[in-house]
Short mmCIF file of C-alpha atoms in Angstrom, two decimals:
data_model
loop_
_atom_site.label_atom_id
_atom_site.label_comp_id
_atom_site.label_asym_id
_atom_site.label_seq_id
_atom_site.Cartn_x
_atom_site.Cartn_y
_atom_site.Cartn_z
CA UNK A 1 -10.14 14.87 7.71
CA UNK A 2 -10.64 14.77 11.46
CA UNK A 3 -8.61 12.54 13.70
CA UNK A 4 -11.71 10.46 14.30
CA UNK A 5 -12.25 9.87 10.62
CA UNK A 6 -8.68 8.99 9.84
CA UNK A 7 -8.76 6.57 12.73
CA UNK A 8 -11.88 4.94 11.36
CA UNK A 9 -10.24 4.52 7.97
CA UNK A 10 -6.84 3.43 9.10
CA UNK A 11 -8.05 0.06 10.33
CA UNK A 12 -8.63 -0.96 6.73
CA UNK A 13 -6.12 -3.60 5.73
CA UNK A 14 -4.75 -2.07 2.57
CA UNK A 15 -2.72 1.14 2.88
CA UNK A 16 -3.74 3.97 0.61
CA UNK A 17 -0.26 4.68 -0.78
CA UNK A 18 0.87 1.45 -2.42
CA UNK A 19 3.35 3.31 -4.65
CA UNK A 20 5.53 3.68 -1.57
CA UNK A 21 6.25 -0.04 -1.78
CA UNK A 22 6.79 -0.45 -5.48
CA UNK A 23 10.44 -1.42 -5.08
CA UNK A 24 10.43 -3.04 -1.66
CA UNK A 25 12.47 -6.16 -1.02
CA UNK A 26 12.08 -8.32 2.09
CA UNK A 27 15.30 -6.90 3.53
CA UNK A 28 14.21 -3.33 2.81
CA UNK A 29 10.78 -3.91 4.32
CA UNK A 30 12.33 -5.37 7.49
CA UNK A 31 14.65 -2.35 7.66
CA UNK A 32 11.77 0.08 7.05
CA UNK A 33 9.81 -1.56 9.85
CA UNK A 34 12.56 -0.50 12.25
CA UNK A 35 13.05 2.97 10.74
CA UNK A 36 11.87 6.41 11.78
CA UNK A 37 9.29 7.08 9.08
CA UNK A 38 5.93 6.02 10.54
CA UNK A 39 4.24 5.77 7.16
CA UNK A 40 6.95 3.44 5.86
CA UNK A 41 6.81 1.37 9.05
CA UNK A 42 3.03 0.84 8.78
CA UNK A 43 3.37 0.01 5.11
CA UNK A 44 6.27 -2.40 5.71
CA UNK A 45 4.22 -4.33 8.28
CA UNK A 46 1.39 -4.73 5.78
CA UNK A 47 3.81 -5.60 2.96
CA UNK A 48 5.52 -8.40 4.91
CA UNK A 49 2.16 -10.08 5.45
CA UNK A 50 0.88 -9.47 1.95
CA UNK A 51 3.97 -11.02 0.37
CA UNK A 52 4.27 -13.78 2.97
CA UNK A 53 7.77 -12.89 4.12
CA UNK A 54 8.13 -15.39 6.95
CA UNK A 55 11.84 -14.84 7.58
CA UNK A 56 12.76 -15.08 11.29
CA UNK A 57 13.85 -11.39 11.33
CA UNK A 58 10.49 -10.38 9.90
CA UNK A 59 8.64 -12.29 12.65
CA UNK A 60 10.94 -10.82 15.32
CA UNK A 61 10.40 -7.24 14.16
CA UNK A 62 6.65 -7.66 13.75
CA UNK A 63 6.44 -9.01 17.30
CA UNK A 64 8.32 -5.92 18.51
CA UNK A 65 5.94 -3.72 16.49
CA UNK A 66 2.99 -5.18 18.46
CA UNK A 67 4.16 -3.00 21.36
CA UNK A 68 4.99 0.09 19.35
CA UNK A 69 4.12 3.40 21.04
CA UNK A 70 5.32 5.80 18.33
CA UNK A 71 2.49 5.36 15.85
CA UNK A 72 -0.68 6.50 17.57
CA UNK A 73 -3.62 8.34 16.01
CA UNK A 74 -5.38 11.28 17.60
CA UNK A 75 -8.18 8.97 18.67
CA UNK A 76 -5.77 6.58 20.40
CA UNK A 77 -5.50 3.92 17.69
CA UNK A 78 -2.32 2.02 16.89
CA UNK A 79 -2.21 1.45 13.11
CA UNK A 80 1.24 -0.15 13.14
CA UNK A 81 0.20 -2.66 15.79
CA UNK A 82 -2.92 -3.53 13.77
CA UNK A 83 -0.90 -4.20 10.63
CA UNK A 84 1.74 -6.14 12.56
CA UNK A 85 -0.95 -8.40 14.06
CA UNK A 86 -2.54 -9.02 10.66
CA UNK A 87 0.84 -9.86 9.14
CA UNK A 88 1.71 -12.26 11.97
CA UNK A 89 -1.57 -14.09 11.37
CA UNK A 90 -0.72 -14.56 7.71
CA UNK A 91 2.87 -15.63 8.29
CA UNK A 92 1.90 -18.74 10.25
CA UNK A 93 4.73 -18.73 12.80
CA UNK A 94 3.44 -19.76 16.22
CA UNK A 95 6.35 -18.00 17.91
CA UNK A 96 4.10 -14.95 17.68
CA UNK A 97 1.33 -16.46 19.82
CA UNK A 98 2.48 -15.25 23.29
CA UNK A 99 2.99 -11.69 22.04
CA UNK A 100 -0.36 -11.73 20.28
CA UNK A 101 -2.10 -12.99 23.41
CA UNK A 102 -0.47 -10.09 25.27
CA UNK A 103 -1.83 -7.71 22.63
CA UNK A 104 -5.41 -8.86 23.34
CA UNK A 105 -5.25 -6.38 26.24
CA UNK A 106 -4.44 -3.42 23.96
CA UNK A 107 -6.69 -0.41 24.49
CA UNK A 108 -7.31 -0.12 20.71
CA UNK A 109 -10.42 -2.07 19.63
CA UNK A 110 -9.03 -2.63 16.13
CA UNK A 111 -5.77 -4.03 17.43
CA UNK A 112 -7.75 -6.57 19.45
CA UNK A 113 -9.84 -7.39 16.38
CA UNK A 114 -6.72 -7.94 14.25
CA UNK A 115 -5.14 -10.01 17.02
CA UNK A 116 -8.19 -12.26 17.42
CA UNK A 117 -8.16 -12.88 13.67
CA UNK A 118 -4.43 -13.59 13.73
CA UNK A 119 -4.80 -16.05 16.60
CA UNK A 120 -7.59 -17.75 14.65
CA UNK A 121 -5.26 -18.15 11.68
CA UNK A 122 -2.37 -19.46 13.79
CA UNK A 123 -4.62 -22.11 15.34
CA UNK A 124 -2.83 -22.48 18.66
CA UNK A 125 -5.09 -23.75 21.46
CA UNK A 126 -3.15 -21.64 23.97
CA UNK A 127 -5.15 -18.65 22.71
CA UNK A 128 -8.49 -20.13 23.78
CA UNK A 129 -8.49 -19.07 27.48
CA UNK A 130 -7.50 -15.45 26.80
CA UNK A 131 -10.03 -15.20 23.95
CA UNK A 132 -12.72 -16.51 26.30
CA UNK A 133 -11.68 -13.90 28.87
CA UNK A 134 -11.92 -11.14 26.27
CA UNK A 135 -15.33 -12.40 25.18
CA UNK A 136 -16.52 -11.93 28.76
CA UNK A 137 -14.97 -8.48 28.96
CA UNK A 138 -12.64 -9.63 31.70
CA UNK A 139 -9.47 -8.05 30.37
CA UNK A 140 -8.92 -4.61 31.92
CA UNK A 141 -7.86 -1.50 30.02
CA UNK A 142 -9.69 -2.17 26.73
CA UNK A 143 -11.61 0.70 25.11
CA UNK A 144 -14.76 0.19 23.02
CA UNK A 145 -14.94 0.67 19.26
CA UNK A 146 -14.73 4.34 18.28
CA UNK A 147 -17.79 4.08 16.00
CA UNK A 148 -21.41 3.26 16.82
CA UNK A 149 -22.64 0.93 18.17
CA UNK A 150 -19.43 1.21 20.22
CA UNK A 151 -19.08 -2.50 20.90
CA UNK A 152 -16.95 -3.23 23.94
CA UNK A 153 -15.07 -5.98 22.16
CA UNK A 154 -14.63 -7.25 18.59
CA UNK A 155 -17.12 -9.99 19.41
CA UNK A 156 -17.47 -11.27 15.86
CA UNK A 157 -13.73 -11.85 15.49
CA UNK A 158 -13.50 -13.49 18.92
CA UNK A 159 -16.49 -15.78 18.28
CA UNK A 160 -15.17 -16.82 14.90
CA UNK A 161 -11.73 -17.54 16.34
CA UNK A 162 -13.19 -19.72 19.09
CA UNK A 163 -15.15 -21.68 16.49
CA UNK A 164 -12.14 -22.24 14.28
CA UNK A 165 -10.02 -23.20 17.29
CA UNK A 166 -12.58 -25.90 18.18
CA UNK A 167 -13.03 -24.39 21.63
CA UNK A 168 -15.97 -26.60 22.66
CA UNK A 169 -15.58 -25.44 26.26
CA UNK A 170 -16.54 -21.93 25.08
CA UNK A 171 -19.91 -22.98 23.63
CA UNK A 172 -21.95 -22.04 26.76
CA UNK A 173 -20.39 -18.56 26.64
CA UNK A 174 -21.14 -18.22 22.95
CA UNK A 175 -24.84 -19.17 23.11
CA UNK A 176 -26.06 -15.82 24.53
CA UNK A 177 -24.52 -14.04 21.55
CA UNK A 178 -27.16 -15.67 19.31
CA UNK A 179 -29.44 -12.95 20.71
CA UNK A 180 -26.99 -10.05 20.49
CA UNK A 181 -28.45 -6.75 19.28
CA UNK A 182 -25.89 -6.49 16.46
CA UNK A 183 -26.82 -8.88 13.61
CA UNK A 184 -23.21 -9.39 12.54
CA UNK A 185 -22.40 -10.68 16.01
CA UNK A 186 -25.40 -13.03 15.99
CA UNK A 187 -24.18 -14.50 12.70
CA UNK A 188 -20.70 -15.02 14.07
CA UNK A 189 -22.17 -16.84 17.06
CA UNK A 190 -24.17 -19.16 14.79
CA UNK A 191 -21.13 -19.75 12.61
CA UNK A 192 -19.00 -20.55 15.64
CA UNK A 193 -21.58 -22.83 17.26
CA UNK A 194 -21.93 -24.67 13.96
CA UNK A 195 -18.25 -25.51 14.14
CA UNK A 196 -18.44 -26.47 17.82
CA UNK A 197 -21.63 -28.55 17.69
CA UNK A 198 -21.23 -32.09 19.05
CA UNK A 199 -23.47 -33.70 16.43
CA UNK A 200 -24.30 -33.05 12.81
CA UNK A 201 -27.96 -32.48 13.66
CA UNK A 202 -27.05 -29.83 16.22
CA UNK A 203 -24.71 -28.18 13.75
CA UNK A 204 -27.43 -28.09 11.13
CA UNK A 205 -29.73 -25.93 13.22
CA UNK A 206 -27.04 -23.23 13.35
CA UNK A 207 -26.29 -23.56 9.64
CA UNK A 208 -30.00 -23.26 8.89
CA UNK A 209 -30.22 -20.08 10.99
CA UNK A 210 -27.60 -18.57 8.71
CA UNK A 211 -29.50 -19.66 5.60
CA UNK A 212 -32.56 -17.79 6.90
CA UNK A 213 -30.49 -14.61 7.06
CA UNK A 214 -29.75 -14.79 3.33
CA UNK A 215 -33.21 -13.21 3.04
CA UNK A 216 -32.31 -10.32 5.34
CA UNK A 217 -33.49 -6.94 4.00
CA UNK A 218 -30.06 -5.42 4.46
CA UNK A 219 -27.63 -6.08 1.60
CA UNK A 220 -24.60 -5.62 3.86
CA UNK A 221 -25.91 -8.36 6.14
CA UNK A 222 -26.69 -10.68 3.26
CA UNK A 223 -23.09 -10.21 2.16
CA UNK A 224 -21.86 -11.00 5.66
CA UNK A 225 -23.90 -14.21 5.82
CA UNK A 226 -22.59 -15.29 2.44
CA UNK A 227 -19.08 -15.00 3.84
CA UNK A 228 -20.06 -16.94 6.98
CA UNK A 229 -21.63 -19.80 5.04
CA UNK A 230 -18.61 -19.96 2.76
CA UNK A 231 -16.29 -20.06 5.75
CA UNK A 232 -18.05 -23.04 7.32
CA UNK A 233 -18.68 -24.69 3.96
CA UNK A 234 -22.30 -25.54 4.80
CA UNK A 235 -23.42 -27.65 1.85
CA UNK A 236 -27.22 -27.43 2.35
CA UNK A 237 -26.89 -23.67 1.74
CA UNK A 238 -25.70 -24.08 -1.87
CA UNK A 239 -28.99 -23.46 -3.62
CA UNK A 240 -29.98 -20.61 -1.29
CA UNK A 241 -26.61 -18.93 -1.83
CA UNK A 242 -27.08 -19.07 -5.59
CA UNK A 243 -30.53 -17.40 -5.20
CA UNK A 244 -29.46 -14.65 -2.80
CA UNK A 245 -29.90 -11.04 -3.90
CA UNK A 246 -26.25 -10.01 -3.87
CA UNK A 247 -23.32 -9.72 -6.22
CA UNK A 248 -22.43 -12.87 -8.13
CA UNK A 249 -18.78 -12.35 -7.13
CA UNK A 250 -19.65 -12.83 -3.46
CA UNK A 251 -21.92 -15.78 -4.13
CA UNK A 252 -19.12 -17.44 -6.10
CA UNK A 253 -16.68 -16.97 -3.23
CA UNK A 254 -19.19 -18.50 -0.81
CA UNK A 255 -19.80 -21.47 -3.10
CA UNK A 256 -16.03 -21.91 -3.41
CA UNK A 257 -15.99 -22.38 0.37
CA UNK A 258 -18.67 -25.08 0.13
CA UNK A 259 -16.91 -26.81 -2.73
CA UNK A 260 -13.52 -26.91 -1.05
CA UNK A 261 -15.09 -28.33 2.11
CA UNK A 262 -16.62 -31.08 -0.05
CA UNK A 263 -13.32 -31.78 -1.76
CA UNK A 264 -11.57 -32.36 1.56
CA UNK A 265 -13.29 -35.71 1.79
CA UNK A 266 -12.43 -37.02 -1.66
CA UNK A 267 -9.33 -38.18 -3.50
CA UNK A 268 -8.41 -36.10 -6.54
CA UNK A 269 -9.47 -36.15 -9.28
CA UNK A 270 -12.63 -37.84 -7.99
CA UNK A 271 -15.61 -35.56 -7.58
CA UNK A 272 -18.64 -36.28 -5.42
CA UNK A 273 -22.11 -35.64 -6.75
CA UNK A 274 -22.44 -32.76 -4.30
CA UNK A 275 -19.21 -31.18 -5.53
CA UNK A 276 -20.42 -31.34 -9.12
CA UNK A 277 -23.74 -29.75 -8.11
CA UNK A 278 -21.93 -26.86 -6.45
CA UNK A 279 -19.84 -26.33 -9.59
CA UNK A 280 -22.99 -26.38 -11.73
CA UNK A 281 -24.36 -23.55 -9.57
CA UNK A 282 -21.09 -21.67 -9.88
CA UNK A 283 -21.05 -22.02 -13.66
CA UNK A 284 -24.46 -20.34 -13.82
CA UNK A 285 -23.19 -17.32 -11.90
CA UNK A 286 -20.10 -16.58 -14.00
CA UNK B 1 -48.38 -8.23 -24.99
CA UNK B 2 -48.34 -6.23 -28.21
CA UNK B 3 -46.07 -3.34 -29.11
CA UNK B 4 -48.60 -0.59 -28.37
CA UNK B 5 -48.90 -1.64 -24.74
CA UNK B 6 -45.15 -1.30 -24.26
CA UNK B 7 -45.17 2.50 -24.17
CA UNK B 8 -46.37 2.76 -20.58
CA UNK B 9 -43.61 0.33 -19.58
CA UNK B 10 -40.97 2.47 -21.30
CA UNK B 11 -42.42 5.61 -19.75
CA UNK B 12 -42.26 3.96 -16.33
CA UNK B 13 -38.52 3.39 -16.80
CA UNK B 14 -37.93 6.93 -18.08
CA UNK B 15 -39.97 8.45 -15.28
CA UNK B 16 -38.67 6.34 -12.38
CA UNK B 17 -37.76 8.61 -9.48
CA UNK B 18 -36.10 6.10 -7.13
CA UNK B 19 -33.82 3.11 -7.35
CA UNK B 20 -36.64 0.78 -6.31
CA UNK B 21 -39.15 2.15 -8.84
CA UNK B 22 -36.50 1.98 -11.58
CA UNK B 23 -35.75 -1.66 -10.78
CA UNK B 24 -39.44 -2.57 -10.80
CA UNK B 25 -39.98 -0.73 -14.09
CA UNK B 26 -36.97 -2.36 -15.78
CA UNK B 27 -38.07 -5.80 -14.61
CA UNK B 28 -41.55 -5.21 -16.04
CA UNK B 29 -40.13 -3.96 -19.33
CA UNK B 30 -37.69 -6.89 -19.57
CA UNK B 31 -40.50 -9.35 -18.87
CA UNK B 32 -42.46 -8.00 -21.86
CA UNK B 33 -39.86 -9.56 -24.20
CA UNK B 34 -40.49 -7.11 -27.00
CA UNK B 35 -37.86 -5.84 -29.39
CA UNK B 36 -39.20 -2.32 -29.01
CA UNK B 37 -37.80 -2.35 -25.49
CA UNK B 38 -34.18 -2.81 -26.64
CA UNK B 39 -33.11 0.87 -26.82
CA UNK B 40 -34.52 1.55 -23.36
CA UNK B 41 -32.93 -1.56 -21.85
CA UNK B 42 -29.60 -0.55 -23.38
CA UNK B 43 -29.95 2.97 -21.97
CA UNK B 44 -30.48 1.50 -18.48
CA UNK B 45 -27.00 -0.09 -18.67
CA UNK B 46 -25.59 3.42 -18.30
CA UNK B 47 -27.70 4.47 -15.29
CA UNK B 48 -25.16 3.37 -12.68
CA UNK B 49 -27.78 1.27 -10.89
CA UNK B 50 -26.50 -2.33 -10.57
CA UNK B 51 -29.86 -3.90 -9.75
CA UNK B 52 -31.54 -2.29 -12.74
CA UNK B 53 -28.56 -3.14 -14.96
CA UNK B 54 -28.79 -6.82 -14.01
CA UNK B 55 -32.49 -6.81 -14.92
CA UNK B 56 -31.74 -5.04 -18.21
CA UNK B 57 -28.98 -7.53 -19.08
CA UNK B 58 -31.37 -10.41 -18.36
CA UNK B 59 -33.96 -8.79 -20.62
CA UNK B 60 -31.45 -8.26 -23.44
CA UNK B 61 -30.16 -11.83 -23.17
CA UNK B 62 -33.71 -13.16 -23.34
CA UNK B 63 -34.32 -11.14 -26.51
CA UNK B 64 -31.12 -12.50 -27.97
CA UNK B 65 -29.96 -11.84 -31.50
CA UNK B 66 -32.00 -8.68 -32.24
CA UNK B 67 -30.22 -6.93 -29.37
CA UNK B 68 -26.72 -7.60 -30.70
CA UNK B 69 -26.48 -4.95 -33.43
CA UNK B 70 -27.87 -2.14 -31.22
CA UNK B 71 -25.47 -3.16 -28.42
CA UNK B 72 -22.47 -3.13 -30.75
CA UNK B 73 -23.48 0.15 -32.40
CA UNK B 74 -23.61 1.97 -29.08
CA UNK B 75 -20.52 0.40 -27.57
CA UNK B 76 -18.02 3.16 -28.32
CA UNK B 77 -20.21 5.77 -26.70
CA UNK B 78 -20.60 3.85 -23.43
CA UNK B 79 -18.99 4.89 -20.21
CA UNK B 80 -16.97 2.18 -18.49
CA UNK B 81 -19.84 0.85 -16.38
CA UNK B 82 -22.24 0.59 -19.31
CA UNK B 83 -19.59 -1.12 -21.42
CA UNK B 84 -19.07 -3.74 -18.73
CA UNK B 85 -22.78 -4.50 -18.63
CA UNK B 86 -22.90 -4.63 -22.44
CA UNK B 87 -20.11 -7.22 -22.39
CA UNK B 88 -22.18 -9.27 -19.99
CA UNK B 89 -25.20 -9.03 -22.28
CA UNK B 90 -23.17 -10.04 -25.33
CA UNK B 91 -21.62 -12.94 -23.41
CA UNK B 92 -25.08 -14.14 -22.44
CA UNK B 93 -26.54 -13.81 -25.93
CA UNK B 94 -23.71 -15.80 -27.51
CA UNK B 95 -23.88 -14.26 -30.96
CA UNK B 96 -20.48 -14.58 -32.71
CA UNK B 97 -20.65 -10.92 -33.76
CA UNK B 98 -19.68 -10.21 -30.16
CA UNK B 99 -16.46 -12.23 -30.46
CA UNK B 100 -14.01 -9.30 -30.75
CA UNK B 101 -15.60 -7.50 -27.82
CA UNK B 102 -15.45 -10.61 -25.62
CA UNK B 103 -11.83 -11.36 -26.56
CA UNK B 104 -10.85 -7.78 -25.81
CA UNK B 105 -12.72 -7.81 -22.48
CA UNK B 106 -11.15 -11.08 -21.33
CA UNK B 107 -7.67 -9.84 -22.19
CA UNK B 108 -7.79 -6.32 -20.88
CA UNK B 109 -10.80 -5.36 -18.78
CA UNK B 110 -9.70 -4.31 -15.30
CA UNK B 111 -12.84 -5.65 -13.61
CA UNK B 112 -12.61 -9.36 -12.89
CA UNK B 113 -16.39 -9.74 -13.12
CA UNK B 114 -16.22 -8.60 -16.74
CA UNK B 115 -13.28 -10.86 -17.61
CA UNK B 116 -15.15 -13.71 -15.93
CA UNK B 117 -18.32 -13.12 -17.96
CA UNK B 118 -16.32 -12.75 -21.18
CA UNK B 119 -14.52 -16.07 -20.59
CA UNK B 120 -17.76 -17.88 -20.02
CA UNK B 121 -19.30 -16.22 -23.08
CA UNK B 122 -16.43 -17.30 -25.33
CA UNK B 123 -17.24 -20.91 -24.50
CA UNK B 124 -20.89 -20.64 -25.42
CA UNK B 125 -20.82 -18.70 -28.69
CA UNK B 126 -23.24 -19.99 -31.32
CA UNK B 127 -20.58 -21.11 -33.77
CA UNK B 128 -23.06 -22.63 -36.20
CA UNK B 129 -24.00 -19.12 -37.29
CA UNK B 130 -20.59 -18.70 -38.90
CA UNK B 131 -19.63 -19.82 -42.40
CA UNK B 132 -16.99 -22.57 -42.60
CA UNK B 133 -14.42 -19.96 -43.71
CA UNK B 134 -15.13 -17.74 -40.73
CA UNK B 135 -15.29 -20.56 -38.22
CA UNK B 136 -11.65 -21.56 -38.07
CA UNK B 137 -10.06 -18.15 -37.47
CA UNK B 138 -12.83 -17.14 -35.05
CA UNK B 139 -12.41 -20.23 -32.92
CA UNK B 140 -8.67 -19.66 -33.02
CA UNK B 141 -9.19 -16.18 -31.59
CA UNK B 142 -11.43 -17.53 -28.83
CA UNK B 143 -8.96 -20.32 -28.06
CA UNK B 144 -6.00 -17.96 -27.72
CA UNK B 145 -7.93 -15.63 -25.44
CA UNK B 146 -9.18 -18.48 -23.25
CA UNK B 147 -5.75 -20.08 -22.95
CA UNK B 148 -4.44 -16.72 -21.86
CA UNK B 149 -7.39 -16.40 -19.46
CA UNK B 150 -6.26 -19.55 -17.64
CA UNK B 151 -3.22 -17.49 -16.52
CA UNK B 152 -5.31 -14.64 -15.10
CA UNK B 153 -4.27 -13.54 -11.59
CA UNK B 154 -7.86 -13.99 -10.31
CA UNK B 155 -9.01 -17.53 -9.54
CA UNK B 156 -12.56 -16.86 -10.71
CA UNK B 157 -11.38 -15.76 -14.15
CA UNK B 158 -9.26 -18.90 -14.46
CA UNK B 159 -12.30 -20.95 -13.37
CA UNK B 160 -14.42 -19.24 -16.04
CA UNK B 161 -11.68 -19.78 -18.63
CA UNK B 162 -11.77 -23.52 -17.86
CA UNK B 163 -15.56 -23.49 -18.34
CA UNK B 164 -15.03 -21.58 -21.58
CA UNK B 165 -12.38 -24.01 -22.82
CA UNK B 166 -14.65 -26.94 -22.07
CA UNK B 167 -17.42 -25.31 -24.11
CA UNK B 168 -15.09 -24.49 -26.98
CA UNK B 169 -13.57 -27.98 -27.00
CA UNK B 170 -17.01 -29.51 -27.31
CA UNK B 171 -17.80 -27.21 -30.25
CA UNK B 172 -14.62 -27.81 -32.28
CA UNK B 173 -15.15 -29.59 -35.60
CA UNK B 174 -13.36 -32.92 -36.01
CA UNK B 175 -10.85 -31.32 -38.35
CA UNK B 176 -9.50 -29.30 -35.43
CA UNK B 177 -8.05 -32.12 -33.35
CA UNK B 178 -4.84 -30.12 -32.97
CA UNK B 179 -6.76 -27.47 -31.04
CA UNK B 180 -8.51 -30.07 -28.93
CA UNK B 181 -5.08 -31.41 -27.97
CA UNK B 182 -3.93 -27.91 -27.06
CA UNK B 183 -6.93 -27.51 -24.75
CA UNK B 184 -6.36 -30.91 -23.14
CA UNK B 185 -2.71 -30.15 -22.46
CA UNK B 186 -3.59 -26.86 -20.80
CA UNK B 187 -6.34 -28.51 -18.72
CA UNK B 188 -3.88 -31.16 -17.59
CA UNK B 189 -1.45 -28.47 -16.42
CA UNK B 190 -4.15 -26.59 -14.51
CA UNK B 191 -5.48 -29.81 -12.99
CA UNK B 192 -2.16 -30.28 -11.24
CA UNK B 193 -0.75 -26.81 -10.80
CA UNK B 194 -3.45 -24.24 -10.15
CA UNK B 195 -3.01 -22.88 -6.65
CA UNK B 196 -6.77 -22.90 -5.96
CA UNK B 197 -8.39 -26.25 -5.32
CA UNK B 198 -11.64 -24.95 -6.80
CA UNK B 199 -9.98 -24.24 -10.15
CA UNK B 200 -8.34 -27.65 -10.09
CA UNK B 201 -11.68 -29.30 -9.37
CA UNK B 202 -13.41 -27.50 -12.22
CA UNK B 203 -10.60 -28.67 -14.47
CA UNK B 204 -11.13 -32.30 -13.39
CA UNK B 205 -14.81 -31.91 -14.18
CA UNK B 206 -14.02 -30.44 -17.62
CA UNK B 207 -11.65 -33.34 -18.34
CA UNK B 208 -14.24 -35.91 -17.28
CA UNK B 209 -17.03 -34.33 -19.29
CA UNK B 210 -14.87 -33.98 -22.40
CA UNK B 211 -13.83 -37.60 -22.03
CA UNK B 212 -17.46 -38.70 -21.94
CA UNK B 213 -18.24 -36.53 -24.97
CA UNK B 214 -15.42 -37.95 -27.10
CA UNK B 215 -16.08 -41.62 -26.26
#
């Protein structure tokens, strides 16, 4: 496998040698993260996130790993930093925010992608200005994605983070991305603007744009839109999701997103009519 | 359509030279709703073409009972993929002869989509086709498998197991109130403890609908 290929694969979240971690404990994983064996370090970073080890030492060591120089692929990627960023997002400790913001200037595209997603999960408004700067390509030293179409920035992750962070001030910057040449980026812009819209009517137009894309000819894109609609929990999409030509598993996950959004507004075990309708659709897809 | 006009449809499936032409041919064959199409539809389950397999499963489910024996007879010779699709077909048809296959799939299939389909199928079996002597042990088998399914690591399988339990509870004869109680206790636990809100919500719905049914 060429360096380029291994770099392309190594941004995937799950390491390919899980047997290495069969007997890991939190203490061992934290120790491995500081060890010499690069494979064990990368795996330990993933493991701490996967098993939600939010001990202060784990956070400290993951923050240090965000600046690691030892683990670098031939193509210039930093797999350990990517895994450390993903883990910090899952662990929910906002102490990591300043270090993550710093890592938005990493040369590795996939580190920046993982960091944007982590900042989205941590939900700290301090990340909004640097994410807006990255969206406008104003952070020096960043290299584009190693694969076509060689995007300059992980725009989809940045747009989604700004939406989740309720960064209404970013909306004017996000609008042009509705016309981006990469469909996935357009969807992320619509998803983000849906979350940032000042009124329900305005939000609906973005949600409806996503519904239209459920008819896209490309299965990969239909799958992506399913995930977007599930993430925003857009109720009017329920029927269209159920009818989409894609795997039932993915449609069920999207409908779960709609259902849980509905449930936020009700007191258990009360169920709104809409919630019951979504479950009826889910039952048919089992 | 009569059975002589089905041959071109079967030939179209056998002669398909692309994924798209295979899908179109299987859909046309399935739409004919003729028992003569069963062997061909079953063969399609092993073609490793998900779109065509979905169409074949739909066709077999629509044909119902006549497809059950041929599906069961071929089961041992299936590769994994074909077996998973056959489980889906049997779950959709609901014939109690598929009970052992569905129980086994829910307990041990490694694909969550198969466990999910099996759980749903166990709740919609056509119990009235069984003699009174067969009914009790068969429902006991389904109940045990579904209760176990509510502990599955995947939320969607637990969701499907709740749907299955609701279906089974509604089908229990009055003499089986002990089993109904067992189901209600398990639903009550899930309603409070499942870590996914969606599974909890489906459990609330099952409780409400069972309540309406028993009042």
